[in-house]
Amino acid sequence: MNPKIENHPFQPFLPDGTKVILCGTFPPKPDKWSMDFFYPNFYNDMWRIFGLIFYHEKDKFYEKENKRIDKEGIQEMLRQLHVGVGETVIQAVRTKDNASDKFLEIVKRVDLPELFVRIPLCHDFVTTGEKAASVISGITNTDLPKVGEYVDCSIKMPDGSDKKFRHWRMPSTSRAYPMKLEKKAEYYRKMFKSTGIVGEYKD
């Protein structure tokens, strides 16, 4: 049996004036979703991190009773923050029947120049985990950033110009990543502060 190639199920969410974009690899299968948006697993901590940083309330977007995540609330927050969300992997094969990056075979990577055409004000590209970071490092031919740090990158755009940006590597928000939620949130808080996002919203 040939392995099934899957397309990433979500289109990038790119609010007007996007300054920062967060990109992971590939979501779990739909039976693990609590909403049809990025980081949809109820036990993934991405939106808890946002809740802690911007509302001092980790469960701001989580309804424990029915294990629902507030997609509309998250999207409104992202619009106000001018933060986009996307992916580094467009097509992939799951070599095992789970969402682990360890068993994800990449078929097609993100077209970075095309993405930056759509978000010209964005100069900070944030990868959420080692595999996503390695994809961008491979595209830009730069070193893999250390967790919580960035490397300066440049890529050639369709019009021939050079797009300069910072590639940040953040801790994975999966529960499988061995780091406490509060520690992960501190990494993300420092990154957002450096990009200018924290301070113009709810620090």
JSON list of C-alpha atoms in Angstrom, two decimals:
[
{"chain": "A", "resi": 1, "resn": "MET", "atom": "CA", "xyz": [0.00, 0.00, 0.00]},
{"chain": "A", "resi": 2, "resn": "ASN", "atom": "CA", "xyz": [1.35, 3.40, -0.97]},
{"chain": "A", "resi": 3, "resn": "PRO", "atom": "CA", "xyz": [1.51, 5.94, 1.86]},
{"chain": "A", "resi": 4, "resn": "LYS", "atom": "CA", "xyz": [-1.18, 8.59, 1.69]},
{"chain": "A", "resi": 5, "resn": "ILE", "atom": "CA", "xyz": [-0.05, 12.13, 0.97]},
{"chain": "A", "resi": 6, "resn": "GLU", "atom": "CA", "xyz": [-2.05, 14.60, 3.02]},
{"chain": "A", "resi": 7, "resn": "ASN", "atom": "CA", "xyz": [-2.55, 18.29, 2.34]},
{"chain": "A", "resi": 8, "resn": "HIS", "atom": "CA", "xyz": [-2.43, 20.71, 5.25]},
{"chain": "A", "resi": 9, "resn": "PRO", "atom": "CA", "xyz": [-6.12, 21.27, 6.08]},
{"chain": "A", "resi": 10, "resn": "PHE", "atom": "CA", "xyz": [-5.94, 24.98, 6.96]},
{"chain": "A", "resi": 11, "resn": "GLN", "atom": "CA", "xyz": [-5.16, 28.05, 4.87]},
{"chain": "A", "resi": 12, "resn": "PRO", "atom": "CA", "xyz": [-2.80, 30.58, 6.48]},
{"chain": "A", "resi": 13, "resn": "PHE", "atom": "CA", "xyz": [-4.57, 33.09, 8.72]},
{"chain": "A", "resi": 14, "resn": "LEU", "atom": "CA", "xyz": [-3.07, 36.45, 7.77]},
{"chain": "A", "resi": 15, "resn": "PRO", "atom": "CA", "xyz": [-4.70, 39.49, 9.41]},
{"chain": "A", "resi": 16, "resn": "ASP", "atom": "CA", "xyz": [-4.23, 42.92, 7.85]},
{"chain": "A", "resi": 17, "resn": "GLY", "atom": "CA", "xyz": [-0.88, 44.33, 8.89]},
{"chain": "A", "resi": 18, "resn": "THR", "atom": "CA", "xyz": [0.56, 40.99, 10.01]},
{"chain": "A", "resi": 19, "resn": "LYS", "atom": "CA", "xyz": [3.89, 41.68, 11.75]},
{"chain": "A", "resi": 20, "resn": "VAL", "atom": "CA", "xyz": [4.66, 38.22, 13.13]},
{"chain": "A", "resi": 21, "resn": "ILE", "atom": "CA", "xyz": [3.69, 34.78, 11.84]},
{"chain": "A", "resi": 22, "resn": "LEU", "atom": "CA", "xyz": [3.75, 31.53, 13.81]},
{"chain": "A", "resi": 23, "resn": "CYS", "atom": "CA", "xyz": [4.19, 28.31, 11.87]},
{"chain": "A", "resi": 24, "resn": "GLY", "atom": "CA", "xyz": [4.28, 24.69, 12.97]},
{"chain": "A", "resi": 25, "resn": "THR", "atom": "CA", "xyz": [4.32, 21.54, 10.85]},
{"chain": "A", "resi": 26, "resn": "PHE", "atom": "CA", "xyz": [1.12, 19.52, 10.57]},
{"chain": "A", "resi": 27, "resn": "PRO", "atom": "CA", "xyz": [-2.02, 19.18, 12.72]},
{"chain": "A", "resi": 28, "resn": "PRO", "atom": "CA", "xyz": [-3.37, 15.90, 14.05]},
{"chain": "A", "resi": 29, "resn": "LYS", "atom": "CA", "xyz": [-6.13, 14.07, 12.23]},
{"chain": "A", "resi": 30, "resn": "PRO", "atom": "CA", "xyz": [-9.62, 15.64, 12.43]},
{"chain": "A", "resi": 31, "resn": "ASP", "atom": "CA", "xyz": [-10.82, 13.25, 15.14]},
{"chain": "A", "resi": 32, "resn": "LYS", "atom": "CA", "xyz": [-8.42, 15.03, 17.51]},
{"chain": "A", "resi": 33, "resn": "TRP", "atom": "CA", "xyz": [-9.69, 18.53, 16.70]},
{"chain": "A", "resi": 34, "resn": "SER", "atom": "CA", "xyz": [-11.62, 20.77, 19.09]},
{"chain": "A", "resi": 35, "resn": "MET", "atom": "CA", "xyz": [-11.96, 23.43, 16.36]},
{"chain": "A", "resi": 36, "resn": "ASP", "atom": "CA", "xyz": [-11.11, 23.78, 12.66]},
{"chain": "A", "resi": 37, "resn": "PHE", "atom": "CA", "xyz": [-8.12, 26.08, 13.09]},
{"chain": "A", "resi": 38, "resn": "PHE", "atom": "CA", "xyz": [-4.42, 25.86, 13.82]},
{"chain": "A", "resi": 39, "resn": "TYR", "atom": "CA", "xyz": [-3.33, 23.98, 16.97]},
{"chain": "A", "resi": 40, "resn": "PRO", "atom": "CA", "xyz": [-6.77, 22.36, 17.22]},
{"chain": "A", "resi": 41, "resn": "ASN", "atom": "CA", "xyz": [-6.00, 19.63, 19.76]},
{"chain": "A", "resi": 42, "resn": "PHE", "atom": "CA", "xyz": [-7.57, 20.48, 23.13]},
{"chain": "A", "resi": 43, "resn": "TYR", "atom": "CA", "xyz": [-4.38, 19.34, 24.86]},
{"chain": "A", "resi": 44, "resn": "ASN", "atom": "CA", "xyz": [-2.03, 21.45, 22.75]},
{"chain": "A", "resi": 45, "resn": "ASP", "atom": "CA", "xyz": [-0.91, 24.45, 24.79]},
{"chain": "A", "resi": 46, "resn": "MET", "atom": "CA", "xyz": [-0.54, 27.13, 22.10]},
{"chain": "A", "resi": 47, "resn": "TRP", "atom": "CA", "xyz": [-3.69, 29.06, 22.98]},
{"chain": "A", "resi": 48, "resn": "ARG", "atom": "CA", "xyz": [-3.08, 28.59, 26.72]},
{"chain": "A", "resi": 49, "resn": "ILE", "atom": "CA", "xyz": [0.25, 30.35, 26.18]},
{"chain": "A", "resi": 50, "resn": "PHE", "atom": "CA", "xyz": [-1.54, 33.23, 24.45]},
{"chain": "A", "resi": 51, "resn": "GLY", "atom": "CA", "xyz": [-4.07, 33.30, 27.27]},
{"chain": "A", "resi": 52, "resn": "LEU", "atom": "CA", "xyz": [-1.30, 33.57, 29.87]},
{"chain": "A", "resi": 53, "resn": "ILE", "atom": "CA", "xyz": [0.64, 36.24, 28.00]},
{"chain": "A", "resi": 54, "resn": "PHE", "atom": "CA", "xyz": [-2.18, 38.52, 26.92]},
{"chain": "A", "resi": 55, "resn": "TYR", "atom": "CA", "xyz": [-4.93, 37.86, 29.48]},
{"chain": "A", "resi": 56, "resn": "HIS", "atom": "CA", "xyz": [-3.11, 36.32, 32.48]},
{"chain": "A", "resi": 57, "resn": "GLU", "atom": "CA", "xyz": [-5.63, 33.48, 32.12]},
{"chain": "A", "resi": 58, "resn": "LYS", "atom": "CA", "xyz": [-4.42, 30.19, 30.64]},
{"chain": "A", "resi": 59, "resn": "ASP", "atom": "CA", "xyz": [-7.90, 28.82, 29.94]},
{"chain": "A", "resi": 60, "resn": "LYS", "atom": "CA", "xyz": [-9.22, 32.00, 28.34]},
{"chain": "A", "resi": 61, "resn": "PHE", "atom": "CA", "xyz": [-10.03, 30.17, 25.07]},
{"chain": "A", "resi": 62, "resn": "TYR", "atom": "CA", "xyz": [-10.83, 26.70, 26.45]},
{"chain": "A", "resi": 63, "resn": "GLU", "atom": "CA", "xyz": [-14.22, 25.32, 27.46]},
{"chain": "A", "resi": 64, "resn": "LYS", "atom": "CA", "xyz": [-13.45, 22.33, 29.68]},
{"chain": "A", "resi": 65, "resn": "GLU", "atom": "CA", "xyz": [-17.02, 21.03, 29.83]},
{"chain": "A", "resi": 66, "resn": "ASN", "atom": "CA", "xyz": [-17.27, 20.13, 26.15]},
{"chain": "A", "resi": 67, "resn": "LYS", "atom": "CA", "xyz": [-13.55, 20.32, 25.28]},
{"chain": "A", "resi": 68, "resn": "ARG", "atom": "CA", "xyz": [-14.14, 23.17, 22.87]},
{"chain": "A", "resi": 69, "resn": "ILE", "atom": "CA", "xyz": [-11.63, 25.84, 21.84]},
{"chain": "A", "resi": 70, "resn": "ASP", "atom": "CA", "xyz": [-12.93, 29.33, 21.05]},
{"chain": "A", "resi": 71, "resn": "LYS", "atom": "CA", "xyz": [-11.84, 29.78, 17.43]},
{"chain": "A", "resi": 72, "resn": "GLU", "atom": "CA", "xyz": [-13.63, 33.12, 16.98]},
{"chain": "A", "resi": 73, "resn": "GLY", "atom": "CA", "xyz": [-12.08, 34.57, 20.13]},
{"chain": "A", "resi": 74, "resn": "ILE", "atom": "CA", "xyz": [-8.61, 33.46, 19.07]},
{"chain": "A", "resi": 75, "resn": "GLN", "atom": "CA", "xyz": [-8.98, 34.94, 15.60]},
{"chain": "A", "resi": 76, "resn": "GLU", "atom": "CA", "xyz": [-10.17, 38.28, 16.98]},
{"chain": "A", "resi": 77, "resn": "MET", "atom": "CA", "xyz": [-7.18, 38.39, 19.32]},
{"chain": "A", "resi": 78, "resn": "LEU", "atom": "CA", "xyz": [-4.81, 37.61, 16.45]},
{"chain": "A", "resi": 79, "resn": "ARG", "atom": "CA", "xyz": [-6.33, 40.40, 14.36]},
{"chain": "A", "resi": 80, "resn": "GLN", "atom": "CA", "xyz": [-5.76, 42.90, 17.16]},
{"chain": "A", "resi": 81, "resn": "LEU", "atom": "CA", "xyz": [-2.21, 41.64, 17.67]},
{"chain": "A", "resi": 82, "resn": "HIS", "atom": "CA", "xyz": [-1.40, 41.58, 13.93]},
{"chain": "A", "resi": 83, "resn": "VAL", "atom": "CA", "xyz": [-0.16, 38.02, 14.36]},
{"chain": "A", "resi": 84, "resn": "GLY", "atom": "CA", "xyz": [-0.61, 35.47, 11.59]},
{"chain": "A", "resi": 85, "resn": "VAL", "atom": "CA", "xyz": [-0.61, 31.68, 11.78]},
{"chain": "A", "resi": 86, "resn": "GLY", "atom": "CA", "xyz": [0.48, 29.29, 9.06]},
{"chain": "A", "resi": 87, "resn": "GLU", "atom": "CA", "xyz": [2.51, 26.19, 8.37]},
{"chain": "A", "resi": 88, "resn": "THR", "atom": "CA", "xyz": [5.95, 25.11, 7.21]},
{"chain": "A", "resi": 89, "resn": "VAL", "atom": "CA", "xyz": [4.68, 21.87, 5.66]},
{"chain": "A", "resi": 90, "resn": "ILE", "atom": "CA", "xyz": [2.09, 21.94, 2.85]},
{"chain": "A", "resi": 91, "resn": "GLN", "atom": "CA", "xyz": [2.02, 18.22, 2.09]},
{"chain": "A", "resi": 92, "resn": "ALA", "atom": "CA", "xyz": [3.19, 15.30, 4.20]},
{"chain": "A", "resi": 93, "resn": "VAL", "atom": "CA", "xyz": [2.93, 11.58, 4.82]},
{"chain": "A", "resi": 94, "resn": "ARG", "atom": "CA", "xyz": [2.32, 10.21, 8.30]},
{"chain": "A", "resi": 95, "resn": "THR", "atom": "CA", "xyz": [4.54, 7.13, 8.51]},
{"chain": "A", "resi": 96, "resn": "LYS", "atom": "CA", "xyz": [2.71, 6.18, 11.69]},
{"chain": "A", "resi": 97, "resn": "ASP", "atom": "CA", "xyz": [-0.90, 6.88, 12.57]},
{"chain": "A", "resi": 98, "resn": "ASN", "atom": "CA", "xyz": [-0.29, 9.87, 14.84]},
{"chain": "A", "resi": 99, "resn": "ALA", "atom": "CA", "xyz": [0.61, 13.56, 14.78]},
{"chain": "A", "resi": 100, "resn": "SER", "atom": "CA", "xyz": [4.22, 13.24, 15.96]},
{"chain": "A", "resi": 101, "resn": "ASP", "atom": "CA", "xyz": [6.74, 15.23, 13.94]},
{"chain": "A", "resi": 102, "resn": "LYS", "atom": "CA", "xyz": [9.12, 12.30, 14.40]},
{"chain": "A", "resi": 103, "resn": "PHE", "atom": "CA", "xyz": [6.98, 10.23, 12.02]},
{"chain": "A", "resi": 104, "resn": "LEU", "atom": "CA", "xyz": [6.14, 13.02, 9.56]},
{"chain": "A", "resi": 105, "resn": "GLU", "atom": "CA", "xyz": [7.65, 12.70, 6.10]},
{"chain": "A", "resi": 106, "resn": "ILE", "atom": "CA", "xyz": [7.68, 16.08, 4.37]},
{"chain": "A", "resi": 107, "resn": "VAL", "atom": "CA", "xyz": [6.53, 16.10, 0.73]},
{"chain": "A", "resi": 108, "resn": "LYS", "atom": "CA", "xyz": [6.13, 19.84, 0.06]},
{"chain": "A", "resi": 109, "resn": "ARG", "atom": "CA", "xyz": [7.43, 22.80, 2.08]},
{"chain": "A", "resi": 110, "resn": "VAL", "atom": "CA", "xyz": [5.96, 26.27, 2.39]},
{"chain": "A", "resi": 111, "resn": "ASP", "atom": "CA", "xyz": [6.70, 28.72, -0.42]},
{"chain": "A", "resi": 112, "resn": "LEU", "atom": "CA", "xyz": [8.30, 31.41, 1.72]},
{"chain": "A", "resi": 113, "resn": "PRO", "atom": "CA", "xyz": [8.60, 34.15, -0.93]},
{"chain": "A", "resi": 114, "resn": "GLU", "atom": "CA", "xyz": [4.94, 33.70, -1.89]},
{"chain": "A", "resi": 115, "resn": "LEU", "atom": "CA", "xyz": [3.92, 33.88, 1.76]},
{"chain": "A", "resi": 116, "resn": "PHE", "atom": "CA", "xyz": [5.91, 37.06, 2.39]},
{"chain": "A", "resi": 117, "resn": "VAL", "atom": "CA", "xyz": [4.31, 38.71, -0.66]},
{"chain": "A", "resi": 118, "resn": "ARG", "atom": "CA", "xyz": [1.02, 38.39, 1.22]},
{"chain": "A", "resi": 119, "resn": "ILE", "atom": "CA", "xyz": [2.41, 39.81, 4.50]},
{"chain": "A", "resi": 120, "resn": "PRO", "atom": "CA", "xyz": [4.89, 42.53, 3.47]},
{"chain": "A", "resi": 121, "resn": "LEU", "atom": "CA", "xyz": [5.07, 44.09, 6.95]},
{"chain": "A", "resi": 122, "resn": "CYS", "atom": "CA", "xyz": [6.13, 40.81, 8.56]},
{"chain": "A", "resi": 123, "resn": "HIS", "atom": "CA", "xyz": [9.78, 40.61, 9.63]},
{"chain": "A", "resi": 124, "resn": "ASP", "atom": "CA", "xyz": [9.56, 37.91, 12.33]},
{"chain": "A", "resi": 125, "resn": "PHE", "atom": "CA", "xyz": [8.89, 34.29, 11.36]},
{"chain": "A", "resi": 126, "resn": "VAL", "atom": "CA", "xyz": [8.31, 32.05, 14.38]},
{"chain": "A", "resi": 127, "resn": "THR", "atom": "CA", "xyz": [8.57, 28.27, 14.18]},
{"chain": "A", "resi": 128, "resn": "THR", "atom": "CA", "xyz": [6.94, 26.24, 16.92]},
{"chain": "A", "resi": 129, "resn": "GLY", "atom": "CA", "xyz": [9.16, 23.21, 17.34]},
{"chain": "A", "resi": 130, "resn": "GLU", "atom": "CA", "xyz": [12.39, 21.70, 16.05]},
{"chain": "A", "resi": 131, "resn": "LYS", "atom": "CA", "xyz": [11.05, 20.13, 12.85]},
{"chain": "A", "resi": 132, "resn": "ALA", "atom": "CA", "xyz": [9.32, 23.33, 11.73]},
{"chain": "A", "resi": 133, "resn": "ALA", "atom": "CA", "xyz": [12.51, 25.25, 12.51]},
{"chain": "A", "resi": 134, "resn": "SER", "atom": "CA", "xyz": [14.57, 22.79, 10.47]},
{"chain": "A", "resi": 135, "resn": "VAL", "atom": "CA", "xyz": [12.28, 23.31, 7.47]},
{"chain": "A", "resi": 136, "resn": "ILE", "atom": "CA", "xyz": [12.90, 27.07, 7.49]},
{"chain": "A", "resi": 137, "resn": "SER", "atom": "CA", "xyz": [16.61, 26.64, 8.13]},
{"chain": "A", "resi": 138, "resn": "GLY", "atom": "CA", "xyz": [16.72, 24.33, 5.11]},
{"chain": "A", "resi": 139, "resn": "ILE", "atom": "CA", "xyz": [14.92, 26.83, 2.89]},
{"chain": "A", "resi": 140, "resn": "THR", "atom": "CA", "xyz": [17.11, 29.75, 3.98]},
{"chain": "A", "resi": 141, "resn": "ASN", "atom": "CA", "xyz": [20.34, 27.75, 4.29]},
{"chain": "A", "resi": 142, "resn": "THR", "atom": "CA", "xyz": [20.95, 29.12, 7.79]},
{"chain": "A", "resi": 143, "resn": "ASP", "atom": "CA", "xyz": [21.79, 27.61, 11.15]},
{"chain": "A", "resi": 144, "resn": "LEU", "atom": "CA", "xyz": [19.03, 26.14, 13.29]},
{"chain": "A", "resi": 145, "resn": "PRO", "atom": "CA", "xyz": [18.22, 28.69, 15.99]},
{"chain": "A", "resi": 146, "resn": "LYS", "atom": "CA", "xyz": [18.50, 27.65, 19.60]},
{"chain": "A", "resi": 147, "resn": "VAL", "atom": "CA", "xyz": [15.21, 27.40, 21.49]},
{"chain": "A", "resi": 148, "resn": "GLY", "atom": "CA", "xyz": [14.01, 30.90, 22.36]},
{"chain": "A", "resi": 149, "resn": "GLU", "atom": "CA", "xyz": [16.46, 32.60, 19.99]},
{"chain": "A", "resi": 150, "resn": "TYR", "atom": "CA", "xyz": [16.54, 33.74, 16.37]},
{"chain": "A", "resi": 151, "resn": "VAL", "atom": "CA", "xyz": [18.84, 33.86, 13.36]},
{"chain": "A", "resi": 152, "resn": "ASP", "atom": "CA", "xyz": [18.83, 36.60, 10.73]},
{"chain": "A", "resi": 153, "resn": "CYS", "atom": "CA", "xyz": [17.64, 35.35, 7.33]},
{"chain": "A", "resi": 154, "resn": "SER", "atom": "CA", "xyz": [17.24, 36.63, 3.81]},
{"chain": "A", "resi": 155, "resn": "ILE", "atom": "CA", "xyz": [15.42, 35.15, 0.83]},
{"chain": "A", "resi": 156, "resn": "LYS", "atom": "CA", "xyz": [14.97, 36.27, -2.76]},
{"chain": "A", "resi": 157, "resn": "MET", "atom": "CA", "xyz": [11.48, 37.55, -3.52]},
{"chain": "A", "resi": 158, "resn": "PRO", "atom": "CA", "xyz": [9.62, 37.15, -6.85]},
{"chain": "A", "resi": 159, "resn": "ASP", "atom": "CA", "xyz": [10.43, 40.76, -7.80]},
{"chain": "A", "resi": 160, "resn": "GLY", "atom": "CA", "xyz": [14.14, 40.13, -7.28]},
{"chain": "A", "resi": 161, "resn": "SER", "atom": "CA", "xyz": [14.42, 42.00, -3.98]},
{"chain": "A", "resi": 162, "resn": "ASP", "atom": "CA", "xyz": [15.84, 40.49, -0.80]},
{"chain": "A", "resi": 163, "resn": "LYS", "atom": "CA", "xyz": [13.45, 39.92, 2.09]},
{"chain": "A", "resi": 164, "resn": "LYS", "atom": "CA", "xyz": [15.20, 40.12, 5.44]},
{"chain": "A", "resi": 165, "resn": "PHE", "atom": "CA", "xyz": [13.55, 38.58, 8.50]},
{"chain": "A", "resi": 166, "resn": "ARG", "atom": "CA", "xyz": [14.28, 36.99, 11.83]},
{"chain": "A", "resi": 167, "resn": "HIS", "atom": "CA", "xyz": [13.62, 33.28, 12.21]},
{"chain": "A", "resi": 168, "resn": "TRP", "atom": "CA", "xyz": [12.67, 32.49, 15.79]},
{"chain": "A", "resi": 169, "resn": "ARG", "atom": "CA", "xyz": [12.55, 28.96, 17.17]},
{"chain": "A", "resi": 170, "resn": "MET", "atom": "CA", "xyz": [10.10, 28.50, 20.02]},
{"chain": "A", "resi": 171, "resn": "PRO", "atom": "CA", "xyz": [9.40, 25.42, 22.14]},
{"chain": "A", "resi": 172, "resn": "SER", "atom": "CA", "xyz": [6.81, 23.03, 20.79]},
{"chain": "A", "resi": 173, "resn": "THR", "atom": "CA", "xyz": [3.41, 23.56, 22.38]},
{"chain": "A", "resi": 174, "resn": "SER", "atom": "CA", "xyz": [2.67, 19.83, 22.31]},
{"chain": "A", "resi": 175, "resn": "ARG", "atom": "CA", "xyz": [2.22, 18.21, 25.72]},
{"chain": "A", "resi": 176, "resn": "ALA", "atom": "CA", "xyz": [4.81, 15.68, 24.53]},
{"chain": "A", "resi": 177, "resn": "TYR", "atom": "CA", "xyz": [7.50, 18.38, 24.72]},
{"chain": "A", "resi": 178, "resn": "PRO", "atom": "CA", "xyz": [9.01, 18.13, 28.23]},
{"chain": "A", "resi": 179, "resn": "MET", "atom": "CA", "xyz": [8.65, 21.70, 29.50]},
{"chain": "A", "resi": 180, "resn": "LYS", "atom": "CA", "xyz": [6.16, 23.27, 31.86]},
{"chain": "A", "resi": 181, "resn": "LEU", "atom": "CA", "xyz": [3.49, 25.52, 30.40]},
{"chain": "A", "resi": 182, "resn": "GLU", "atom": "CA", "xyz": [4.68, 28.57, 32.32]},
{"chain": "A", "resi": 183, "resn": "LYS", "atom": "CA", "xyz": [8.24, 28.09, 31.07]},
{"chain": "A", "resi": 184, "resn": "LYS", "atom": "CA", "xyz": [7.05, 27.79, 27.48]},
{"chain": "A", "resi": 185, "resn": "ALA", "atom": "CA", "xyz": [4.96, 30.93, 27.92]},
{"chain": "A", "resi": 186, "resn": "GLU", "atom": "CA", "xyz": [8.01, 32.84, 29.14]},
{"chain": "A", "resi": 187, "resn": "TYR", "atom": "CA", "xyz": [9.89, 31.99, 25.94]},
{"chain": "A", "resi": 188, "resn": "TYR", "atom": "CA", "xyz": [6.96, 33.19, 23.85]},
{"chain": "A", "resi": 189, "resn": "ARG", "atom": "CA", "xyz": [6.55, 36.32, 25.99]},
{"chain": "A", "resi": 190, "resn": "LYS", "atom": "CA", "xyz": [10.18, 37.32, 25.45]},
{"chain": "A", "resi": 191, "resn": "MET", "atom": "CA", "xyz": [9.85, 36.76, 21.71]},
{"chain": "A", "resi": 192, "resn": "PHE", "atom": "CA", "xyz": [6.68, 38.85, 21.46]},
{"chain": "A", "resi": 193, "resn": "LYS", "atom": "CA", "xyz": [8.28, 41.59, 23.52]},
{"chain": "A", "resi": 194, "resn": "SER", "atom": "CA", "xyz": [11.24, 41.68, 21.12]},
{"chain": "A", "resi": 195, "resn": "THR", "atom": "CA", "xyz": [8.91, 41.94, 18.12]},
{"chain": "A", "resi": 196, "resn": "GLY", "atom": "CA", "xyz": [6.99, 44.81, 19.69]},
{"chain": "A", "resi": 197, "resn": "ILE", "atom": "CA", "xyz": [3.72, 42.89, 20.04]},
{"chain": "A", "resi": 198, "resn": "VAL", "atom": "CA", "xyz": [3.65, 42.80, 23.83]},
{"chain": "A", "resi": 199, "resn": "GLY", "atom": "CA", "xyz": [3.23, 46.37, 24.97]},
{"chain": "A", "resi": 200, "resn": "GLU", "atom": "CA", "xyz": [0.85, 47.51, 22.26]},
{"chain": "A", "resi": 201, "resn": "TYR", "atom": "CA", "xyz": [-1.83, 45.08, 23.43]},
{"chain": "A", "resi": 202, "resn": "LYS", "atom": "CA", "xyz": [-2.27, 43.63, 26.95]},
{"chain": "A", "resi": 203, "resn": "ASP", "atom": "CA", "xyz": [1.10, 43.16, 28.59]}
]
